[in-house]
Short mmCIF file of C-alpha atoms in Angstrom, two decimals:
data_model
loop_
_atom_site.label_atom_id
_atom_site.label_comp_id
_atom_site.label_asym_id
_atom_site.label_seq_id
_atom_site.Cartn_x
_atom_site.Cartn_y
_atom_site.Cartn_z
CA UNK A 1 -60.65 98.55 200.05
CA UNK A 2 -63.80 96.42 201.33
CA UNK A 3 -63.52 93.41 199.06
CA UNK A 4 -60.21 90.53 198.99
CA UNK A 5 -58.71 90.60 195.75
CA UNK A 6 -59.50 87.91 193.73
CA UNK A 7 -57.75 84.17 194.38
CA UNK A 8 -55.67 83.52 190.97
CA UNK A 9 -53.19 80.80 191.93
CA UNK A 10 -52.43 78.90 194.89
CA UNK A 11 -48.85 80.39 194.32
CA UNK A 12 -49.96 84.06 195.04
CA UNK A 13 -52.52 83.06 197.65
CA UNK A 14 -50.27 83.39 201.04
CA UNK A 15 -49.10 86.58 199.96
CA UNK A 16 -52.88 87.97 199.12
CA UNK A 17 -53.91 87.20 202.15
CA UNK A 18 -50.55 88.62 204.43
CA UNK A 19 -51.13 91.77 202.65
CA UNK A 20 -55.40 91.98 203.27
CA UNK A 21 -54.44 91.08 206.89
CA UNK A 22 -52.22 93.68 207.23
CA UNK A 23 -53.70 96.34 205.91
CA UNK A 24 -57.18 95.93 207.90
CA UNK A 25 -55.30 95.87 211.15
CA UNK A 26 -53.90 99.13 209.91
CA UNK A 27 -57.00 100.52 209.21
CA UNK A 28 -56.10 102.47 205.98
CA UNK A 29 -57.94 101.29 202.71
CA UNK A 30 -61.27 101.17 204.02
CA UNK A 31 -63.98 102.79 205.63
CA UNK A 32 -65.34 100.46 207.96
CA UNK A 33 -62.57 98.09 208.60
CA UNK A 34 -63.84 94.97 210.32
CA UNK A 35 -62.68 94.59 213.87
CA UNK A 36 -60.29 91.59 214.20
CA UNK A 37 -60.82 88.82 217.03
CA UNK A 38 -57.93 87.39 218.56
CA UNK A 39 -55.42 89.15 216.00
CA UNK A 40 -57.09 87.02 213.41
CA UNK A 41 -58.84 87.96 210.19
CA UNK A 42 -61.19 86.18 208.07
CA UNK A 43 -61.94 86.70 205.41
CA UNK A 44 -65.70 86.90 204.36
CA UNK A 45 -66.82 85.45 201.03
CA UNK A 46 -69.24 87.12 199.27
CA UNK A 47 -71.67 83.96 199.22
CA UNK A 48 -71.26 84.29 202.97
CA UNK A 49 -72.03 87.46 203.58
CA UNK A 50 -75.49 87.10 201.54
CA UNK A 51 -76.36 83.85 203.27
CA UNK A 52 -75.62 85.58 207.11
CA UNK A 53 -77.31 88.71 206.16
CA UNK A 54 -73.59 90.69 206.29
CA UNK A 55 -73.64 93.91 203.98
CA UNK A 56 -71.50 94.66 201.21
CA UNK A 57 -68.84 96.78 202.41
CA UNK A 58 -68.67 99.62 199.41
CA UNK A 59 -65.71 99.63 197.32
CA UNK A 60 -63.53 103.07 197.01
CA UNK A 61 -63.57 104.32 193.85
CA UNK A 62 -60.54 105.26 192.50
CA UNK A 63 -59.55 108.63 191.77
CA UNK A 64 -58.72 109.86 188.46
CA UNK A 65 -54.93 111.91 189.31
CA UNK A 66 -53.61 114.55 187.24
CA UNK A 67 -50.09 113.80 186.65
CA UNK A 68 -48.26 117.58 186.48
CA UNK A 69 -45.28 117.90 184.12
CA UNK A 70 -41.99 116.60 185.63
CA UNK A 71 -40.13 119.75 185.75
CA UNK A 72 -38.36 119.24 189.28
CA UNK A 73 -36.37 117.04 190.06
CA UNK A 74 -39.04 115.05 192.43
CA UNK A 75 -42.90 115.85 192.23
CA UNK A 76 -45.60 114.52 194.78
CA UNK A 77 -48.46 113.32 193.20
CA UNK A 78 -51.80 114.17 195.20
CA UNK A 79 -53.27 110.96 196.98
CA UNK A 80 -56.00 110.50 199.60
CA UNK A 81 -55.12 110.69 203.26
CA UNK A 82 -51.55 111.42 202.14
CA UNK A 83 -50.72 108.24 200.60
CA UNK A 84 -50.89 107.38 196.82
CA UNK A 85 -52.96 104.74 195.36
CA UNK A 86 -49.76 103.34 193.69
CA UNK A 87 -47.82 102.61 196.37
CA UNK A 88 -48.79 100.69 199.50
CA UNK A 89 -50.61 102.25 202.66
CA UNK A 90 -49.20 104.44 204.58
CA UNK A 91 -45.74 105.24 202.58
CA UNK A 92 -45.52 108.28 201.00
CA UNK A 93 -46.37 109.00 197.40
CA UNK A 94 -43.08 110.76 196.49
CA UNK A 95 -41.58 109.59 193.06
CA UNK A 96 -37.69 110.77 192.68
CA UNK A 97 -37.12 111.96 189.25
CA UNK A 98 -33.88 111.97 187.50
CA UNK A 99 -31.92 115.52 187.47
CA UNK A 100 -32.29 117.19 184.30
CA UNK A 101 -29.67 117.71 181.92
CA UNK A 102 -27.95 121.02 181.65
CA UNK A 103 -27.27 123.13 178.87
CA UNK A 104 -24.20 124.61 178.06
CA UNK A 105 -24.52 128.31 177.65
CA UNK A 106 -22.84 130.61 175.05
CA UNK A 107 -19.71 130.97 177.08
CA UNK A 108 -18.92 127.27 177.20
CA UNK A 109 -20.21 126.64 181.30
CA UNK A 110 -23.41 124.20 182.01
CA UNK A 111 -26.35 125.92 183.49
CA UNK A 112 -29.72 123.88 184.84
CA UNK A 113 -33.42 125.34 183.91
CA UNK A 114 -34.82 122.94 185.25
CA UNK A 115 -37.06 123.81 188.71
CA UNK A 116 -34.32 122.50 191.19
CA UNK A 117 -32.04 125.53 190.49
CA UNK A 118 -28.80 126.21 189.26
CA UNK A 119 -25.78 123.61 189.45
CA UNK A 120 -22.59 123.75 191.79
CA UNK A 121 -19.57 122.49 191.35
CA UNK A 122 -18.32 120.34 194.72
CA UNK A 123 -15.05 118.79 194.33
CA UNK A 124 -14.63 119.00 190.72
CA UNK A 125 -17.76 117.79 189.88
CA UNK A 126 -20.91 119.77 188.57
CA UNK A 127 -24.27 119.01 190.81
CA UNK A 128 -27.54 120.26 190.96
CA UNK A 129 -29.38 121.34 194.10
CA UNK A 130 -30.12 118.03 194.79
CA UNK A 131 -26.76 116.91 194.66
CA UNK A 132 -26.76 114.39 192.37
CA UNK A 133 -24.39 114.85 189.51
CA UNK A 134 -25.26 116.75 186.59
CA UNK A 135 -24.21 114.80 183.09
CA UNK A 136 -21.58 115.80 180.20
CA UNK A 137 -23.43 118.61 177.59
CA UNK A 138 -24.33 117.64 174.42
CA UNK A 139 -22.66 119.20 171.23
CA UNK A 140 -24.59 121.70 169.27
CA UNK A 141 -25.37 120.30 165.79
CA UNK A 142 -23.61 122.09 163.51
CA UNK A 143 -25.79 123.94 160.92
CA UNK A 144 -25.15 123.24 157.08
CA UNK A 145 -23.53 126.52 155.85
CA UNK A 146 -25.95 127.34 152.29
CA UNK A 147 -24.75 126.65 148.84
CA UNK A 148 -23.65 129.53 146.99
CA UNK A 149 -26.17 131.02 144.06
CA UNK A 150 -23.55 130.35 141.75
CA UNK A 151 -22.98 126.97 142.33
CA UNK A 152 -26.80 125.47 142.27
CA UNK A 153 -26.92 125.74 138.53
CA UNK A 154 -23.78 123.68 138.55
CA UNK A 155 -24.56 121.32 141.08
CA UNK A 156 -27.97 120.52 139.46
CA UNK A 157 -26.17 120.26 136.03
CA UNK A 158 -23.61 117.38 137.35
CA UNK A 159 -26.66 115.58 138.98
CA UNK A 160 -28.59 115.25 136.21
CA UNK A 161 -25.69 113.99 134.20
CA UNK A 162 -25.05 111.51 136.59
CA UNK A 163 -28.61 110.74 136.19
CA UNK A 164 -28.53 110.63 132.41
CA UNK A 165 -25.13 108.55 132.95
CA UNK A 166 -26.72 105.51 134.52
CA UNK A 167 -30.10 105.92 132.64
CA UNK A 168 -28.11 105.21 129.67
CA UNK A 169 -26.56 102.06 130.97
CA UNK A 170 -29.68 100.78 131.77
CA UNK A 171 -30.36 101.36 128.75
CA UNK A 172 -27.40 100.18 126.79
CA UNK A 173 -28.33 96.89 129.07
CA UNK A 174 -31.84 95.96 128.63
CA UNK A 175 -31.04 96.75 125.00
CA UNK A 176 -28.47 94.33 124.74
CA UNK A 177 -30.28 91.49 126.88
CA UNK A 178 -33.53 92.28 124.53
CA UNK A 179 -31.61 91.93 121.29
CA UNK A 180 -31.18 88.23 119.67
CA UNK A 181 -27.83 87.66 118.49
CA UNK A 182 -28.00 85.74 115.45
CA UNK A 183 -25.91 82.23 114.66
CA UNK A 184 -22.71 82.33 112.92
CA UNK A 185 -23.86 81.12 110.05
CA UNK A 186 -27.20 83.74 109.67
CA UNK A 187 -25.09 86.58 110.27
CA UNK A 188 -24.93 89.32 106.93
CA UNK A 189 -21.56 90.52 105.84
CA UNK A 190 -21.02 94.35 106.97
CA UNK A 191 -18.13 95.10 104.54
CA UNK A 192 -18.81 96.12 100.96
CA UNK A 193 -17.83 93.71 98.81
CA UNK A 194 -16.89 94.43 95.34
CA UNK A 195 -17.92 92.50 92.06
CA UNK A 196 -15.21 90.50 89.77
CA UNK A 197 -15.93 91.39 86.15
CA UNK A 198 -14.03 89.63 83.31
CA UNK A 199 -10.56 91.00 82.33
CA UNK A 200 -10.18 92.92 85.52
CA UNK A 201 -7.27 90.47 86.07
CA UNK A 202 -6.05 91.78 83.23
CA UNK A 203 -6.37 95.03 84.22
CA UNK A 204 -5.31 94.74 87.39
CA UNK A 205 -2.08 93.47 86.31
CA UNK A 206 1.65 95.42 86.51
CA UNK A 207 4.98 94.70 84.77
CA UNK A 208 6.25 91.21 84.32
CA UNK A 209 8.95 90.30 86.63
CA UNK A 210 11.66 88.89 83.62
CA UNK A 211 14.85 88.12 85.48
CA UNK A 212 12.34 85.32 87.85
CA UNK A 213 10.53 84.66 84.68
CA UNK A 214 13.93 83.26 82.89
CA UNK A 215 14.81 81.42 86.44
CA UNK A 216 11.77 79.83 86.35
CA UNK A 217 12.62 78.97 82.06
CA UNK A 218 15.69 77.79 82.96
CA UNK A 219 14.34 74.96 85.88
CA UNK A 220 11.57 73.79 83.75
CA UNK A 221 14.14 73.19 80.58
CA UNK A 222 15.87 70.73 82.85
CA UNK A 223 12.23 68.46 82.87
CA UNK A 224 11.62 68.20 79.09
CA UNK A 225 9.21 65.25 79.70
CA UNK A 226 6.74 67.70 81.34
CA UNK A 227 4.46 70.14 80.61
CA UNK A 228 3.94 72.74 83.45
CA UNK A 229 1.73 75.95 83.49
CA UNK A 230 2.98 78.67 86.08
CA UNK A 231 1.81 82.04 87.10
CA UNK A 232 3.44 84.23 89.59
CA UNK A 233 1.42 87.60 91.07
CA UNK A 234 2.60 89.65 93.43
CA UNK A 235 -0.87 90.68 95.11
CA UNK A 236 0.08 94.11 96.71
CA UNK A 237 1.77 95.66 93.11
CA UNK A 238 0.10 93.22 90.13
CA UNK A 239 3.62 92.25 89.27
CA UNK A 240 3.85 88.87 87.22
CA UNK A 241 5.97 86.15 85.95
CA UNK A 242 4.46 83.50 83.94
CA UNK A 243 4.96 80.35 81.32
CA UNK A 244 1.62 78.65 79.56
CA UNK A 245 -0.38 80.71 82.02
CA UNK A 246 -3.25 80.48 79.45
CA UNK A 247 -3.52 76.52 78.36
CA UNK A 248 -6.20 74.55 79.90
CA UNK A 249 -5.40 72.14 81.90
CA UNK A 250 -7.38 69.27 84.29
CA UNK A 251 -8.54 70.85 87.28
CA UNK A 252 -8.25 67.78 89.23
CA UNK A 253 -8.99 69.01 92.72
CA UNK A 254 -7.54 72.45 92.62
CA UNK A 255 -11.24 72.59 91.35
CA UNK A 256 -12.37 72.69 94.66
CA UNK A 257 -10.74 76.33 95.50
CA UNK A 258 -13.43 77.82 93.34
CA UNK A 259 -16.40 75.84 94.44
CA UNK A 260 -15.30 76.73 98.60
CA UNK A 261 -15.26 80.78 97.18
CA UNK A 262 -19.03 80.36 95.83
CA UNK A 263 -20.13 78.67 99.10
CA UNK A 264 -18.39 81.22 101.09
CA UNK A 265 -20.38 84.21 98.82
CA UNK A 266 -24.02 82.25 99.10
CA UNK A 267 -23.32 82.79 102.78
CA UNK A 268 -22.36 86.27 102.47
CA UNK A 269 -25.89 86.78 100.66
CA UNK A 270 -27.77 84.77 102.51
CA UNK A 271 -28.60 81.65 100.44
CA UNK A 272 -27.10 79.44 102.28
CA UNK A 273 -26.37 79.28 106.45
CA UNK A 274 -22.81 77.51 107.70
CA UNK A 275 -24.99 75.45 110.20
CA UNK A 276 -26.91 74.24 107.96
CA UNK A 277 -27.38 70.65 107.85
CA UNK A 278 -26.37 68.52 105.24
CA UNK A 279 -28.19 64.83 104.20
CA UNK A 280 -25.91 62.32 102.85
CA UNK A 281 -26.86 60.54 100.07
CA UNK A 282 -26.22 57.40 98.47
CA UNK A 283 -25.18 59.58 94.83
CA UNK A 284 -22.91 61.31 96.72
CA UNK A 285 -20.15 58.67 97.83
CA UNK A 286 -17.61 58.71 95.41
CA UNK A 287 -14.03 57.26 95.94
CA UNK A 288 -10.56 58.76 96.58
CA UNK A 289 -9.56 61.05 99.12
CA UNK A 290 -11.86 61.65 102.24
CA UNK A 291 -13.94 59.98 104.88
CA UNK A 292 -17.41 60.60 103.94
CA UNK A 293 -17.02 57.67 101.30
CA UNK A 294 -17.24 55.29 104.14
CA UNK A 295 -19.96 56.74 105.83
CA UNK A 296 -23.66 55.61 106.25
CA UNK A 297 -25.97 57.33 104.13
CA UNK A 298 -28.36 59.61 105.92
CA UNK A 299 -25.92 61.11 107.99
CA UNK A 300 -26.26 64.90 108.78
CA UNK A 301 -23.32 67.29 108.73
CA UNK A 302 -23.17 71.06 108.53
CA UNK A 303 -22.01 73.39 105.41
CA UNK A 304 -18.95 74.12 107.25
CA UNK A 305 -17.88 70.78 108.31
CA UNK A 306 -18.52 69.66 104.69
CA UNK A 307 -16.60 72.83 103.25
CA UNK A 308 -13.58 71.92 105.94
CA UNK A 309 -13.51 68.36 105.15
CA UNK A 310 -13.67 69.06 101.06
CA UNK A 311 -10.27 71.11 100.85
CA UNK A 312 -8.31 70.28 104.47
CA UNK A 313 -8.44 66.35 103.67
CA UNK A 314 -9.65 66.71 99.58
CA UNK A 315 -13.14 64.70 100.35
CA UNK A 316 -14.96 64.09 96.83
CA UNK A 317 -17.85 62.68 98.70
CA UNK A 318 -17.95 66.19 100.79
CA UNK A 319 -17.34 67.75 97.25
CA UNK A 320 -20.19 66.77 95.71
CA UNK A 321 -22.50 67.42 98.66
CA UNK A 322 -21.64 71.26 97.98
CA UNK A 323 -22.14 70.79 94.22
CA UNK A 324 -25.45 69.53 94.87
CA UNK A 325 -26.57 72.26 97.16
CA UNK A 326 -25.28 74.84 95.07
CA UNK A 327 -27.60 73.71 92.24
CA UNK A 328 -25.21 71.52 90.52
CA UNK A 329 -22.52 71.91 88.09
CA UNK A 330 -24.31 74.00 85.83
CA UNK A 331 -24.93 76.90 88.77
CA UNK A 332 -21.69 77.29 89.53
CA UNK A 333 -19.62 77.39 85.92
CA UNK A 334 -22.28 79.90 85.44
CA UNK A 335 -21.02 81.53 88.89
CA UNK A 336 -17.43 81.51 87.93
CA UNK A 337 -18.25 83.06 84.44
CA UNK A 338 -19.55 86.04 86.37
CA UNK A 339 -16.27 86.28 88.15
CA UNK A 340 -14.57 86.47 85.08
CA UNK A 341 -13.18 82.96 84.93
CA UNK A 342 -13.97 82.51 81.51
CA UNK A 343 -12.35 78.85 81.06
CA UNK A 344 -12.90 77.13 84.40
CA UNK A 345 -15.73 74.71 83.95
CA UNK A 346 -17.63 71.87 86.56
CA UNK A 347 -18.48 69.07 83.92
CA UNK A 348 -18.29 65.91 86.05
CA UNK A 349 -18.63 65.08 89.64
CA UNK A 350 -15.79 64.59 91.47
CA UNK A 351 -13.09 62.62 91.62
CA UNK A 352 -13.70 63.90 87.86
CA UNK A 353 -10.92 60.43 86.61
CA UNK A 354 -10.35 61.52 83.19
CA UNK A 355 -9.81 64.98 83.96
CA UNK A 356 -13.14 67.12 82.39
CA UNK A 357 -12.98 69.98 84.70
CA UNK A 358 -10.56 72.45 83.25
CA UNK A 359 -8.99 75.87 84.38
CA UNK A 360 -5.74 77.89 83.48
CA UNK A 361 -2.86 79.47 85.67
CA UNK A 362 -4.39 82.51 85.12
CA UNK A 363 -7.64 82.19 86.03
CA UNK A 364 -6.70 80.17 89.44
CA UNK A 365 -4.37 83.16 90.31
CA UNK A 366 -6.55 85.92 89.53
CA UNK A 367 -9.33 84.27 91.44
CA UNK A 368 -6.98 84.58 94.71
CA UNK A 369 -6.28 87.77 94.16
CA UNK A 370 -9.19 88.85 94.03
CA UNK A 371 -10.05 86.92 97.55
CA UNK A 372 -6.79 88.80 98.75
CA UNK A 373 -8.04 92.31 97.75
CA UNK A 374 -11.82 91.75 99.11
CA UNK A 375 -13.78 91.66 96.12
CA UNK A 376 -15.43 88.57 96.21
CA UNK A 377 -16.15 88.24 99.59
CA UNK A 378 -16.88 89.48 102.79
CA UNK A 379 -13.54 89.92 105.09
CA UNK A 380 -14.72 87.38 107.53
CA UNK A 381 -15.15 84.79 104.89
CA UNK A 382 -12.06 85.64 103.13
CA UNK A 383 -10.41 85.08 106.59
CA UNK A 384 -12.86 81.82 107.11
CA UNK A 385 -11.08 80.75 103.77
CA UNK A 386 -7.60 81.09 104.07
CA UNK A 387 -7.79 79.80 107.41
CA UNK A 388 -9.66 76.76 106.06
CA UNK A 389 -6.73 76.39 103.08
CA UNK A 390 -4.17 77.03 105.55
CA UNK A 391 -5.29 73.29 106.99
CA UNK A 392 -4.35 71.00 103.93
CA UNK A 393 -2.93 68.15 105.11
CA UNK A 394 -0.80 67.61 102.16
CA UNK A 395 2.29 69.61 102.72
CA UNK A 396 4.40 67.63 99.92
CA UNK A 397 4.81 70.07 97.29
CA UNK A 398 4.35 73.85 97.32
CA UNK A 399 4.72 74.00 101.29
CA UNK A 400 8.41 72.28 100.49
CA UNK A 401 10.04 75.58 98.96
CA UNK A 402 8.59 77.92 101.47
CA UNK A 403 11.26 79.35 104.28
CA UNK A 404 11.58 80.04 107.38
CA UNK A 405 8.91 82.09 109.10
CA UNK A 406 6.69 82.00 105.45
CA UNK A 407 3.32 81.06 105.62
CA UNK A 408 1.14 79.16 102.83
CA UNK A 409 -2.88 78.38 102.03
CA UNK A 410 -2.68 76.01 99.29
CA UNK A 411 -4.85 73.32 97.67
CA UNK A 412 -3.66 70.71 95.85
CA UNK A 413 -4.48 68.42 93.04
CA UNK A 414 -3.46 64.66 91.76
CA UNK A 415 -4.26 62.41 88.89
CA UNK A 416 -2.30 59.77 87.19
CA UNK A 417 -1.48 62.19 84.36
CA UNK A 418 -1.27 65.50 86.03
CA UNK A 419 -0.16 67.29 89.54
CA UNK A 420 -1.01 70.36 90.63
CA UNK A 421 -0.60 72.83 93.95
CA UNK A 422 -1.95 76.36 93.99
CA UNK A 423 -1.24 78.67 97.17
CA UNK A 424 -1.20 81.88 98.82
CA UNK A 425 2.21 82.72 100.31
CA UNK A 426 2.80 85.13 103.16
CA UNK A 427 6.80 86.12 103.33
CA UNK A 428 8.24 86.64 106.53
CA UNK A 429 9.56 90.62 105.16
CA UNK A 430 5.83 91.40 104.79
CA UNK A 431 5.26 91.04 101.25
CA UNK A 432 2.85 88.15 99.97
CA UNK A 433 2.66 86.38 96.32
CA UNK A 434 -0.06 83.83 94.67
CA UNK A 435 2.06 80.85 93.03
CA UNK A 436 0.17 78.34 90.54
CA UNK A 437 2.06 75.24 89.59
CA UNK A 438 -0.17 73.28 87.36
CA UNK A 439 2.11 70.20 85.35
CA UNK A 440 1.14 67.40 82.69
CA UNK A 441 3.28 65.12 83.15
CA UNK A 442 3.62 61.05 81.89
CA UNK A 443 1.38 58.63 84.15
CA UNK A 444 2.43 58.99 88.13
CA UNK A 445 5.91 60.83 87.14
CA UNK A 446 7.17 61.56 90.42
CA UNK A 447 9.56 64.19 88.32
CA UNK A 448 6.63 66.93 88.47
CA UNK A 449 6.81 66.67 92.24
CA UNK A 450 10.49 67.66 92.17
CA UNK A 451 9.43 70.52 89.43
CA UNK A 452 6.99 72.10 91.69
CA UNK A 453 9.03 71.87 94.90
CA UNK A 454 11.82 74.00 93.62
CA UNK A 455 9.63 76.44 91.69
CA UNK A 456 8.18 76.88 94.85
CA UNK A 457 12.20 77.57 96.32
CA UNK A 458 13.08 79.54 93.43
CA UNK A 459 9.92 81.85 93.93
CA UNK A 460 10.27 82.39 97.77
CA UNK A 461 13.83 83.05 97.38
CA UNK A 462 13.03 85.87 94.74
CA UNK A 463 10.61 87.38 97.00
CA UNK A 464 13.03 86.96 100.46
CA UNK A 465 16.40 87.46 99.25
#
């Protein structure tokens, strides 16, 4: 080379120069290498060499190698004058490869093809010619043995029902994300319910049970003073026992069992929605039992919190919200007509003082049978019901007879002249009984509380002996 490389950094400077120096007193690189004086050289700058008349010393052109394949273990690439243009001056342009690896013949032993011959074993050890050593042979991969004719119908068969598996998840998923799940009280009742026409109590009925009807003859004769109606029904066989089961009597709030069923069916058909909210209103505060009496008008409730609060603490004020959204009295006598409860009647507005809402043993009783055996309403709301009944916080009278283990859903029902409790009685042997105690009595006789709690033990006892 004629030129100096070109000055980068001061850092690389000394070392530029050291290796210019010595490869002009060498001699190699160049054609005309400049003469040294007193084992000095310096270096001439371009700019110099113009302004003194010097001439460009040409530069070498380098020249474009062919690199042959590495097949030996070493290969010397051609350079000019014997040297390479990679290396420095003067050293020689030999590039040790790595040996090749070996491999392992059919029999198991190593053998080289690469250029530097066969391998030797010295001292345990396999080397090649060159005597370095010769590495561990690679394991053939093993070739996947084919799938049987046979079996490639059945293996495509189980992967597309694997397939068609987890498609239909996917499915079954995005179908149940995309799906709106409506409220509790929107929902339509799946079970078939069947229609209540009148008589089919009658028809429904069995034989009368006479050895509990002359045990329940023989406690009322010991209360001459009052005037009780009773009905006994075995739901699961129709059997009966009964005294006055057909006189009229004040409903008082027993009432109210009726009026919860025909909520309970306008949700089954969609009429009315148990979150629906409720206005109180200054015509519907009434006195008596309940809360709502004390309430602010205005205030918003749902159907079912009205519903609860009508039969598990005997609101009026809730009672009359339900009459009004109903469509009043007149809507729903006309409603229990069509159930075949021929002499219940909604005259007045509760608390209903002088007693003009009227029903009969019979009627009360047939009407929970019927909720027993699913004709009125759905199965959710006849569960919704009983649970509801099942909450009555006054446990005074019917509740009293029932044993051990026995379960009741009762309403009851007080005025000065007349007490009442009418339930739904699960026994603990399995077998379950409606029991309607309705009793005239003289004004706030406590007698007809006495009356009712052992009819109540009488009847258990004839069903769990």
């Amino acid at each position: 080379m004629s030129n100096p490389p070109p000055r980068r950094s001061s850092r690389y400077e000394s070392w530029s120069r050291r290796q210019w120096r010595t490869r002009l007193q060498a001699g190699a690189g160049s054609r005309s290498p400049r003469q040294a004086v007193n084992n000095k050289v310096t270096p001439i700058s371009s700019r110099r060499r113009r302004r003194e008349g010097a001439v460009n010393l040409p530069t070498p052109q380098r020249r474009r190698v062919r690199r042959e394949p590495m097949l030996g273990s070493s290969v010397s690439f051609p350079s000019r004058r014997g040297t390479s243009p990679y290396l420095h001056r003067g050293v020689p342009g030999q590039i040790p490869l790595p040996p090749p690896t070996p491999r392992p013949s059919r029999s198991g032993s190593p053998s080289g093809r690469s250029g530097s011959g066969t391998t030797r074993k010295t001292g345990g050890q396999a080397q090649n010619r060159t005597g370095s050593a010769v590495g561990t042979p690679r394991r053939r991969r093993r070739r996947r043995l084919p799938v049987p004719a046979p079996l490639l119908p059945m293996l495509y068969g189980a992967r597309l029902a694997i397939a068609g598996i987890g498609l239909s998840a996917v499915a079954g998923t995005l179908m149940a994300l995309w799906t709106p799940v409506p409220s509790e009280g929107s929902l339509e009742p799946r079970e078939s319910v069947e229609t209540a026409t009148p008589g089919s109590l009658q028809r429904s009925l069995g034989r009368e049970l006479t050895d509990l009807t002359s045990q329940l003859q023989e406690l009322v004769a010991e209360y001459p003073e009052l005037t009780p109606g009773l009905m006994v029904l075995d739901v699961r066989t129709g059997d009966y026992a009964q005294i006055g089961q057909d006189r009229p009597f004040a409903a008082a709030s027993t009432i109210k069992i009726p009026i919860l069923v025909a909520v309970l069916q306008a949700v089954d058909e969609g009429q009315v929605r148990l979150d629906e909210r409720l206005r109180l209103e200054e015509s519907h505060i009434a006195g008596g039992a309940g809360r709502l009496q004390d309430e602010v008008p205005g205030l918003e409730l749902s159907v079912l919190e009205v519903a609860t609060s009508m039969m598990v603490e005997s609101d009026n004020t809730a009672t009359n919200l339900i009459i009004d959204r109903l469509g009043g009295m007149e809507a729903l006598s006309h409603r229990f007509r069509g159930w075949g409860m021929q002499e219940t009647v909604l005259e007045d507005w509760l608390p209903d003082l002088q007693g003009t809402n009227q029903t009969t043993p019979r009627e009360l009783a047939g009407l929970l049978a019927q909720i027993e055996r699913g004709e009125l309403l759905s199965m959710a709301s006849r569960d919704r019901m009983l649970r509801i009944m099942m909450l009555t916080e006054n446990n005074g009278l019917l509740p009293r007879g029932v044993g051990e283990g026995g379960v009741i859903a009762h309403k009851t029902g007080n005025l000065r002249f007349m007490l009442a409790d009418v339930g739904l009685v699960d026994v603990v042997n399995g077998q379950r009984y409606v029991l309607v105690a309705l009793v005239e009595r003289p004004e706030y006789d406590d007698r007809a509380v006495e009356l009712i709690r052992e009819l109540s033990a009488r009847v258990y006892g004839y069903f769990a002996p």
